[in-house]
PDB file of C-alpha atoms and ligand atoms in Angstrom:
ATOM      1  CA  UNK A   1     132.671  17.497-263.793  1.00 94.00           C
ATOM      2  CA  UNK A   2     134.166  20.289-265.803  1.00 97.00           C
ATOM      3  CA  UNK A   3     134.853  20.170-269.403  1.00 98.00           C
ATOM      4  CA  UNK A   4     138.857  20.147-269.015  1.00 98.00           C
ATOM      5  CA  UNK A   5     138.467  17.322-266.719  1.00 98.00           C
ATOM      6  CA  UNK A   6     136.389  15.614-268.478  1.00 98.00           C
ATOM      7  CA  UNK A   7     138.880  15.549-271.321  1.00 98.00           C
ATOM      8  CA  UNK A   8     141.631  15.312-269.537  1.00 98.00           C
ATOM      9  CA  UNK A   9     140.187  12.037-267.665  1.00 98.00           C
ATOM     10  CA  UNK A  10     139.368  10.453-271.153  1.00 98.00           C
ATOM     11  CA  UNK A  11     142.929  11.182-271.677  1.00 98.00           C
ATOM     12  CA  UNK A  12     144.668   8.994-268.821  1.00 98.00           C
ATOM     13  CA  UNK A  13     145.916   6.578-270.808  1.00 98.00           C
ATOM     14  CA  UNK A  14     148.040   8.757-273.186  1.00 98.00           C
ATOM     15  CA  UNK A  15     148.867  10.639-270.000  1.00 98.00           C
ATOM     16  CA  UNK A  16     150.126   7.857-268.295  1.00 98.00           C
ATOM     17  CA  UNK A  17     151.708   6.308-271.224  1.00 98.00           C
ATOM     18  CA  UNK A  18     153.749   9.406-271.702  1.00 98.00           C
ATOM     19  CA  UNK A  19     154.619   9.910-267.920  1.00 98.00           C
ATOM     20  CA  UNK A  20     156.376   6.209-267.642  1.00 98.00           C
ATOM     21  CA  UNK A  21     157.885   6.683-271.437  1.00 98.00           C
ATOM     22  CA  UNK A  22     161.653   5.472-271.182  1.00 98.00           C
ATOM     23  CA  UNK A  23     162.518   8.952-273.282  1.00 98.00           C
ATOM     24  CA  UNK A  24     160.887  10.906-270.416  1.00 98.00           C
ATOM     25  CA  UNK A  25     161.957   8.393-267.626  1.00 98.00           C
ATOM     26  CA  UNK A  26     165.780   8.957-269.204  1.00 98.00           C
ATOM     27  CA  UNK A  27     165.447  12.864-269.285  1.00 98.00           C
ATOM     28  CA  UNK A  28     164.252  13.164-265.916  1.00 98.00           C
ATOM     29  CA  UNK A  29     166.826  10.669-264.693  1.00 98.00           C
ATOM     30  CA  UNK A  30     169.652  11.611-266.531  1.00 98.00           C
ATOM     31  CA  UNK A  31     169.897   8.021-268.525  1.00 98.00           C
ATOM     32  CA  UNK A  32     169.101   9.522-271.882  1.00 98.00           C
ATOM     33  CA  UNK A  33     171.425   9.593-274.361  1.00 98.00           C
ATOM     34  CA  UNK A  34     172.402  12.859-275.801  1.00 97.00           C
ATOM     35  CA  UNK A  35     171.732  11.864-278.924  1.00 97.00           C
ATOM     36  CA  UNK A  36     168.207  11.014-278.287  1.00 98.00           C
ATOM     37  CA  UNK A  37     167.983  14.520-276.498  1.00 98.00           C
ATOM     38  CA  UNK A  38     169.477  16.286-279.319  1.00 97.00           C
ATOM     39  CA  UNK A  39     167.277  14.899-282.374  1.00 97.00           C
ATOM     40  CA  UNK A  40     164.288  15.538-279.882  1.00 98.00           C
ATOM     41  CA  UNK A  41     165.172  19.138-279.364  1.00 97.00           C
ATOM     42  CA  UNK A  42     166.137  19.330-283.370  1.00 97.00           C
ATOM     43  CA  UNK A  43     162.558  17.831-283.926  1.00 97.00           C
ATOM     44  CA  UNK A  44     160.964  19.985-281.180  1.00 97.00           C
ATOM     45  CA  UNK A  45     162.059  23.060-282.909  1.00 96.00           C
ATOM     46  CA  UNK A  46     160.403  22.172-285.914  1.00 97.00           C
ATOM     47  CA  UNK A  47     157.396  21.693-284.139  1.00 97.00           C
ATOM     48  CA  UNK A  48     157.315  24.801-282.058  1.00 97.00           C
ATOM     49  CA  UNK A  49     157.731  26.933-285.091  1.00 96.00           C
ATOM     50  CA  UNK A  50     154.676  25.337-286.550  1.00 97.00           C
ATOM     51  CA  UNK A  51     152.867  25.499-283.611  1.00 98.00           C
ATOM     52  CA  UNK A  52     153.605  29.156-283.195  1.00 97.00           C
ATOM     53  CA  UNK A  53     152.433  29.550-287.064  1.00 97.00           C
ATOM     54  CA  UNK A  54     149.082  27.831-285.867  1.00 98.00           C
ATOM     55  CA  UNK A  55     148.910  30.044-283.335  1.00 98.00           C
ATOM     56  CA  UNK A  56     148.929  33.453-285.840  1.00 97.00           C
ATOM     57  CA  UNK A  57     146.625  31.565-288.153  1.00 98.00           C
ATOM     58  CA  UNK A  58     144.218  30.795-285.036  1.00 98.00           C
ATOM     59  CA  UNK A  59     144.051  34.937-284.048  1.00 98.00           C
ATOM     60  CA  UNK A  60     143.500  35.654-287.494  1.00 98.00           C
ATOM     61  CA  UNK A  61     140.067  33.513-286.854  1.00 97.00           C
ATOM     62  CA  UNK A  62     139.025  34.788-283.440  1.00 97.00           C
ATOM     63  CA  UNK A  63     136.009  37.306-283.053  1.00 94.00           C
ATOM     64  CA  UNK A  64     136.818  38.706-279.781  1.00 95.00           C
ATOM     65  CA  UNK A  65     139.941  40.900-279.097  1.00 96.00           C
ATOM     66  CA  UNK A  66     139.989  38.849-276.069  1.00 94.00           C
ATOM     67  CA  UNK A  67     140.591  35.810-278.088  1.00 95.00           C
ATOM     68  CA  UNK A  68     143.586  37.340-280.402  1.00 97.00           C
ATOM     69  CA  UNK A  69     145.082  38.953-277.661  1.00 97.00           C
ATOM     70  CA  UNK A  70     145.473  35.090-276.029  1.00 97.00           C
ATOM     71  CA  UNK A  71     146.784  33.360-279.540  1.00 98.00           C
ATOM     72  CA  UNK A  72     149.252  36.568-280.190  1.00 97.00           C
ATOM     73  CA  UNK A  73     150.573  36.539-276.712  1.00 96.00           C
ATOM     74  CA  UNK A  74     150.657  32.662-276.797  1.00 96.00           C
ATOM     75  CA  UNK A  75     152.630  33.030-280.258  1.00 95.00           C
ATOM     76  CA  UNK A  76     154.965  35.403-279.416  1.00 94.00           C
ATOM     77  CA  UNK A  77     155.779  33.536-275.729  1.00 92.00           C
ATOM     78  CA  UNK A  78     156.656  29.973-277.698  1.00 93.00           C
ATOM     79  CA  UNK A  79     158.710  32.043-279.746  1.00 87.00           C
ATOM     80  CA  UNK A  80     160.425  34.232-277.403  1.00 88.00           C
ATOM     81  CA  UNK A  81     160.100  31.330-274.089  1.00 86.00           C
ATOM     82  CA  UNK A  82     160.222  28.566-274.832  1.00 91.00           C
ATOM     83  CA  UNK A  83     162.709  27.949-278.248  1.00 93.00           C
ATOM     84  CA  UNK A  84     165.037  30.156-275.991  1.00 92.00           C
ATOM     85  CA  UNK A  85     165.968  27.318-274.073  1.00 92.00           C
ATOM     86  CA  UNK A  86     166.273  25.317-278.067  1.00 94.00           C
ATOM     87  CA  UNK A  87     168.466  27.949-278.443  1.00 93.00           C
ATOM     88  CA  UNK A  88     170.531  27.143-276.090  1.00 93.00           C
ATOM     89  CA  UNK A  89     170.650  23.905-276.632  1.00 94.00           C
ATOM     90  CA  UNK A  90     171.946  23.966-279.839  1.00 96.00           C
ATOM     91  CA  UNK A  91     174.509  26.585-278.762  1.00 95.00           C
ATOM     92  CA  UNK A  92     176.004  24.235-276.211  1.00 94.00           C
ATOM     93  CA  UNK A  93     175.966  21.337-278.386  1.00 94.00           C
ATOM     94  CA  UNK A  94     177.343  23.349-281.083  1.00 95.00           C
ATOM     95  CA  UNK A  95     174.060  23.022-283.478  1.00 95.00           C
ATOM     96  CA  UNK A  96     174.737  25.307-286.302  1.00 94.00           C
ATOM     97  CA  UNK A  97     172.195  27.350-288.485  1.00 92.00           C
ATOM     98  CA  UNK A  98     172.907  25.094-291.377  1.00 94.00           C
ATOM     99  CA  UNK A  99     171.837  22.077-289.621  1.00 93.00           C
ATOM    100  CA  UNK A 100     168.652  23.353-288.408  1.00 91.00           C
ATOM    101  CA  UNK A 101     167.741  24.684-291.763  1.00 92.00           C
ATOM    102  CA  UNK A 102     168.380  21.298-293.623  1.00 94.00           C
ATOM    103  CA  UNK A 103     166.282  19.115-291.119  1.00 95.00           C
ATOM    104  CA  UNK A 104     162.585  17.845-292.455  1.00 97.00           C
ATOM    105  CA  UNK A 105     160.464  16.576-290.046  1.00 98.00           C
ATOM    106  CA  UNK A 106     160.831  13.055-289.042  1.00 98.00           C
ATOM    107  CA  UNK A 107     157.240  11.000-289.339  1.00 97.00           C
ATOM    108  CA  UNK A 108     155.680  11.395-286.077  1.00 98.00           C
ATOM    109  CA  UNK A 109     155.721  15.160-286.121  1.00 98.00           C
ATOM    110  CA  UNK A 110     154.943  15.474-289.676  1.00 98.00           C
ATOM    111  CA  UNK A 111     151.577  13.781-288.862  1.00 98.00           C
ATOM    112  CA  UNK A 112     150.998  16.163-285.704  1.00 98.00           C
ATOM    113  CA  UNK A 113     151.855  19.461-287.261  1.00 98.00           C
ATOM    114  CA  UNK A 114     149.760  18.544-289.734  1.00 98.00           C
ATOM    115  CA  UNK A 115     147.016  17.487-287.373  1.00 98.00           C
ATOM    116  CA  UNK A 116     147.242  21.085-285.996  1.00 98.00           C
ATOM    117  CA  UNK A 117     147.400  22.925-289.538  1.00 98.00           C
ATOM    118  CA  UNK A 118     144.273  20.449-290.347  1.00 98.00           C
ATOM    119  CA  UNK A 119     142.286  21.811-286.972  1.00 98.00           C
ATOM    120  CA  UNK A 120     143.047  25.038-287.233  1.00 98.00           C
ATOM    121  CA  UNK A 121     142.213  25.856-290.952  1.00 98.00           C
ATOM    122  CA  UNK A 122     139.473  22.945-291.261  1.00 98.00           C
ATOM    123  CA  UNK A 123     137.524  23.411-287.831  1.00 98.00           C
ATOM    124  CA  UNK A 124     135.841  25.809-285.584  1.00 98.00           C
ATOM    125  CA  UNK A 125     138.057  27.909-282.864  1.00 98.00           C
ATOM    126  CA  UNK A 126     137.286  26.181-279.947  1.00 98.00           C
ATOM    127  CA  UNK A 127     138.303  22.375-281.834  1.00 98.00           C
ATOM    128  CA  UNK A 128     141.655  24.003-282.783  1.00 98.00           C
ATOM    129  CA  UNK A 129     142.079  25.311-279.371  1.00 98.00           C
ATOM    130  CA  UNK A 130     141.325  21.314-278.076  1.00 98.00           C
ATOM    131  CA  UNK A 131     143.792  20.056-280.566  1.00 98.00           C
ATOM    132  CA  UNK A 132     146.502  22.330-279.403  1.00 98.00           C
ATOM    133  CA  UNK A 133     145.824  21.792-275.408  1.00 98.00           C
ATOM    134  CA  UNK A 134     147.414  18.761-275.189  1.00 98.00           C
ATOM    135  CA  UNK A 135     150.909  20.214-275.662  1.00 98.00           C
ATOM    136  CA  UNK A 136     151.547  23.106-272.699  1.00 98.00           C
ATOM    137  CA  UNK A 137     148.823  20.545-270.595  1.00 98.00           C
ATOM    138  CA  UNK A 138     150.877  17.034-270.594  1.00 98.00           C
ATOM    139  CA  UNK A 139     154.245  18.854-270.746  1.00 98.00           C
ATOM    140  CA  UNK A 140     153.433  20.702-267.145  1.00 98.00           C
ATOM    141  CA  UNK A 141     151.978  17.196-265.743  1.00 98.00           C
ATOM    142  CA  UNK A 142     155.495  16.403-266.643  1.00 98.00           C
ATOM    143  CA  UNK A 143     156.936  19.150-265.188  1.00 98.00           C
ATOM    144  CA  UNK A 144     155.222  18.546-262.118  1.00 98.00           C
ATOM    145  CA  UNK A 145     155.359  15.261-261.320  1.00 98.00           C
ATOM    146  CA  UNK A 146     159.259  15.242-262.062  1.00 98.00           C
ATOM    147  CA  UNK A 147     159.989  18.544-260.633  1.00 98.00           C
ATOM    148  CA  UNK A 148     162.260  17.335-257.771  1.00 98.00           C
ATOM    149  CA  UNK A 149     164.231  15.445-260.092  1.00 97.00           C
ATOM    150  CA  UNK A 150     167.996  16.514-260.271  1.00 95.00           C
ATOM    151  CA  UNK A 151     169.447  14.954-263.543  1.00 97.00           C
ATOM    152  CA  UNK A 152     173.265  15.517-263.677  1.00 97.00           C
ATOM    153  CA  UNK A 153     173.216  16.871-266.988  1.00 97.00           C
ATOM    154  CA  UNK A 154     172.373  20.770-266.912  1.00 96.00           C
ATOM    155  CA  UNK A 155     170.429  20.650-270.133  1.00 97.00           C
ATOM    156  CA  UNK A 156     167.573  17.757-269.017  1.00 98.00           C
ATOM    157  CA  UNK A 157     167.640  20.518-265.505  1.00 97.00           C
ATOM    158  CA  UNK A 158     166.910  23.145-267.458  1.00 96.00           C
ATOM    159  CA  UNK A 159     164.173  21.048-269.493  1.00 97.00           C
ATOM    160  CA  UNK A 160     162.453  20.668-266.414  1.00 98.00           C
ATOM    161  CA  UNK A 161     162.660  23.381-264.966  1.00 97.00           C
ATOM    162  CA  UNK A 162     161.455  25.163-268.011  1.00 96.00           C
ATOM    163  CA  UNK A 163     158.053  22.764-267.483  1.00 97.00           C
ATOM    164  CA  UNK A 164     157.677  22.522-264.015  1.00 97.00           C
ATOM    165  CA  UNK A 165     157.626  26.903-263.968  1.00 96.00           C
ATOM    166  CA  UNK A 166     155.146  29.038-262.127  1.00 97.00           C
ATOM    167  CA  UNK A 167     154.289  31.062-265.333  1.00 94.00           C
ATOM    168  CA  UNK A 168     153.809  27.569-267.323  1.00 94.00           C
ATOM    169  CA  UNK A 169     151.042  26.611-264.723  1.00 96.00           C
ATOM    170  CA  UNK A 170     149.604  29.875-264.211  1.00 96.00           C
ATOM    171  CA  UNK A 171     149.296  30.173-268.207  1.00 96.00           C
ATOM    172  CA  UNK A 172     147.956  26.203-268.048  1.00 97.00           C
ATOM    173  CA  UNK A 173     144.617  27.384-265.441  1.00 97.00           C
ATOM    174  CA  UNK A 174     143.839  30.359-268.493  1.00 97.00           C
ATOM    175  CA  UNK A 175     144.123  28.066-271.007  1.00 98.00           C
ATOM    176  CA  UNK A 176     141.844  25.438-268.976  1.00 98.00           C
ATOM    177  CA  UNK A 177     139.636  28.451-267.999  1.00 98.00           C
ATOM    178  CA  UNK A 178     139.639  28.870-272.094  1.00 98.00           C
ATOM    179  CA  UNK A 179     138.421  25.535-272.698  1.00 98.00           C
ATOM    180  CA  UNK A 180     135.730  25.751-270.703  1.00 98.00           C
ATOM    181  CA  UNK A 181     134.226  29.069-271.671  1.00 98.00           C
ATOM    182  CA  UNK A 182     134.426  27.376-275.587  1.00 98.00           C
ATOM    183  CA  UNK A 183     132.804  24.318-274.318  1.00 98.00           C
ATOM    184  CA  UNK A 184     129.908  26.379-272.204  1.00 98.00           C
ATOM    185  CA  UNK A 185     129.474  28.503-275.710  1.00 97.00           C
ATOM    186  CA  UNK A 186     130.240  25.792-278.160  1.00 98.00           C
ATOM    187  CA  UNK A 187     127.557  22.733-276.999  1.00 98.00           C
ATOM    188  CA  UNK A 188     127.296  21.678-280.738  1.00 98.00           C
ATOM    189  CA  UNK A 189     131.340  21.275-281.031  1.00 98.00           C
ATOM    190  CA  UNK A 190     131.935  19.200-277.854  1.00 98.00           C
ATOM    191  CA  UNK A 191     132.666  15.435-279.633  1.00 98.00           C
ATOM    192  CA  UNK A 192     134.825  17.244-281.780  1.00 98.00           C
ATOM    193  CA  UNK A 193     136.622  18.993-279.382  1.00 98.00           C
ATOM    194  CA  UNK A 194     137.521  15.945-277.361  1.00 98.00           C
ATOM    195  CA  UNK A 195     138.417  14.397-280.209  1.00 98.00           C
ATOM    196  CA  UNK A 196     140.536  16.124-281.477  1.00 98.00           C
ATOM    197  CA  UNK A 197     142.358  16.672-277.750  1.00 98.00           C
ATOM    198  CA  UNK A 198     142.213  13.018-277.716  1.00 98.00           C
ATOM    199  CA  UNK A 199     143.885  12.762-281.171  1.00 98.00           C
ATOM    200  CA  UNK A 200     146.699  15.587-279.699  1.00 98.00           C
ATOM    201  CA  UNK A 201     147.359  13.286-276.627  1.00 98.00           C
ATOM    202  CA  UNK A 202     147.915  10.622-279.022  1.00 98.00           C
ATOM    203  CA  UNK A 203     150.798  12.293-281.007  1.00 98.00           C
ATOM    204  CA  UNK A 204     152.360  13.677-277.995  1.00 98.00           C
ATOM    205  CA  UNK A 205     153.461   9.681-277.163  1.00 98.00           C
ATOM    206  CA  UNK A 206     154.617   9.029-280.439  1.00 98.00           C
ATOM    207  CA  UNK A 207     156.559  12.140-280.124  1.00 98.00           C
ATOM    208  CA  UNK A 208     158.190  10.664-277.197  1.00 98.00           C
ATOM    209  CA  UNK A 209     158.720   7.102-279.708  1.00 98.00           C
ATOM    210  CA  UNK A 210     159.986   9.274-282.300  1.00 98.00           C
ATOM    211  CA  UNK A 211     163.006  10.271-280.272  1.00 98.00           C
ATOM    212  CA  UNK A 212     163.424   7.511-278.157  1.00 98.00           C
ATOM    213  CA  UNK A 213     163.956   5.546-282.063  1.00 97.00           C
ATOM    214  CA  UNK A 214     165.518   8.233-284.068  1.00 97.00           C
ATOM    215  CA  UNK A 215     162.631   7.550-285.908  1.00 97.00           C
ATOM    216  CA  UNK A 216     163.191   8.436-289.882  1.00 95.00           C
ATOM    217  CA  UNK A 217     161.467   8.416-293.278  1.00 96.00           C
ATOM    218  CA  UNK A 218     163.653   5.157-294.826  1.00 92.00           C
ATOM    219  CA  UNK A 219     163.387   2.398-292.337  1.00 80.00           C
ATOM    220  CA  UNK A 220     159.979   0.336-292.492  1.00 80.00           C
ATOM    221  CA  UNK A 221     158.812  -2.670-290.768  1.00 76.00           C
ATOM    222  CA  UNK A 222     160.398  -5.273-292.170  1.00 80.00           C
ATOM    223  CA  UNK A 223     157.429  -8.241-292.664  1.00 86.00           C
ATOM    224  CA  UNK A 224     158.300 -11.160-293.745  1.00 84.00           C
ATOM    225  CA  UNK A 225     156.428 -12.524-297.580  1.00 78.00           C
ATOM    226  CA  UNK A 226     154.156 -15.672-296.398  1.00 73.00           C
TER     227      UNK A 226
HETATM  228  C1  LIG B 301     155.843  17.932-279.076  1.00 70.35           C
HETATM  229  C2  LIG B 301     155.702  18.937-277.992  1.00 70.35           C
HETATM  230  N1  LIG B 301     154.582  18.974-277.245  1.00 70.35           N
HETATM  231  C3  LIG B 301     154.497  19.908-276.238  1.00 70.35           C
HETATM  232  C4  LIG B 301     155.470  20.808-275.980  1.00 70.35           C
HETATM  233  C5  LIG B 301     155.323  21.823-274.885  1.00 70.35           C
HETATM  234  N2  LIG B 301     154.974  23.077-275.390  1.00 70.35           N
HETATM  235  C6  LIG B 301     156.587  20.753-276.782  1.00 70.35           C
HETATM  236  N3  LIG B 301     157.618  21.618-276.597  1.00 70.35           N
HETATM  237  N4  LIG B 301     156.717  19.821-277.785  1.00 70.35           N
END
């Protein structure tokens, strides 16, 4: 077996937990609320901007032009790509500036920006490339498996779309090429590298339970005092 399937296979529980998620299930469905939706995209924002950052950070590291070419391009398209469609988002449901500005991170995606931040300024190239795999990977499984969905609401349409694209799946067989190559140069860093991928999958469900429970930084489980 490859090295990308190899991860991807010790992956199929997080995959499959994410596919059947009820915040998923409702977006591809048309069921989700719009306030879910909306404090998802809000979050997701946050994320991609970070992500983006991790990017820069991660062609400041490479040592072939090859290599910075992929993270600059890859940095530039999440910026220019994909937040277009946050952009238009918050347009339509009249998110201003302001709002964006004042929003911190809710839990979940403070622990798996800082996940990335950790792989990409504490680890080798190829782990920080594992740990950031996850993301454009699970979203086009998403993409295709729901692609002939046909939610009423525009905005979950154009979600899909976005994820279910030709250029999202043609940029998803580079980065898999990608993995590879680090894993055939890399021997030494393979546990770490599916760890960290593993650790990726991980946060991408509790991305999905972060938005499906408007998750926040004051309410904790309330246990009881025996
Ligand atoms: C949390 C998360 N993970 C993945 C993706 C797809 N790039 C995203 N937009 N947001």
């Amino acid at each position: 077996m490859r090295f990308d399937e190899v991860v991807r296979e010790e992956a199929d529980g997080y995959w499959e937990s994410s596919m059947v998620h009820p915040f998923v299930k409702g977006l591809v469905q048309g069921t989700l609320p719009m306030e879910n939706f909306k404090f998802y995209m809000m979050q997701d924002a946050i994320y991609l901007k970070h992500y983006s950052k991790i990017l820069a950070i991660a062609a400041s590291k490479s040592e072939t032009n090859q290599e910075m070419a992929y993270y600059l391009e890859s940095a530039r398209s999440i910026n220019e790509a994909e937040l277009e469609l946050h952009r238009t988002v918050f347009k339509e449901l009249h998110i201003g500036e302001q709002e964006q500005a004042e929003l911190i991170p809710a839990p979940a995606n403070n622990n798996y920006i800082n996940h990335m931040y950790n792989a990409v300024l504490n680890e080798s190239l190829p782990v920080a490339f594992a740990a950031l795999l996850p993301c454009p990977w699970l979203y086009q499984s998403i993409g295709e498996e729901y692609k002939d969905e046909k939610p009423t609401q525009k905005l979950y349409r154009d979600w899909i779309e976005l994820y279910s694209s030709k250029e999202f799946k043609d940029q998803l067989g580079i980065q898999k090429q990608m993995l590879n190559k680090y894993a055939k140069e890399h021997p030494a860093d393979h546990q770490k590298m599916k760890a960290f991928f593993q650790m990726s999958a991980y946060y991408e469900c509790k991305f999905w339970d972060m938005a499906w429970s408007l998750e926040n930084w004051k309410e904790l489980t309330p246990y009881e005092l025996a």
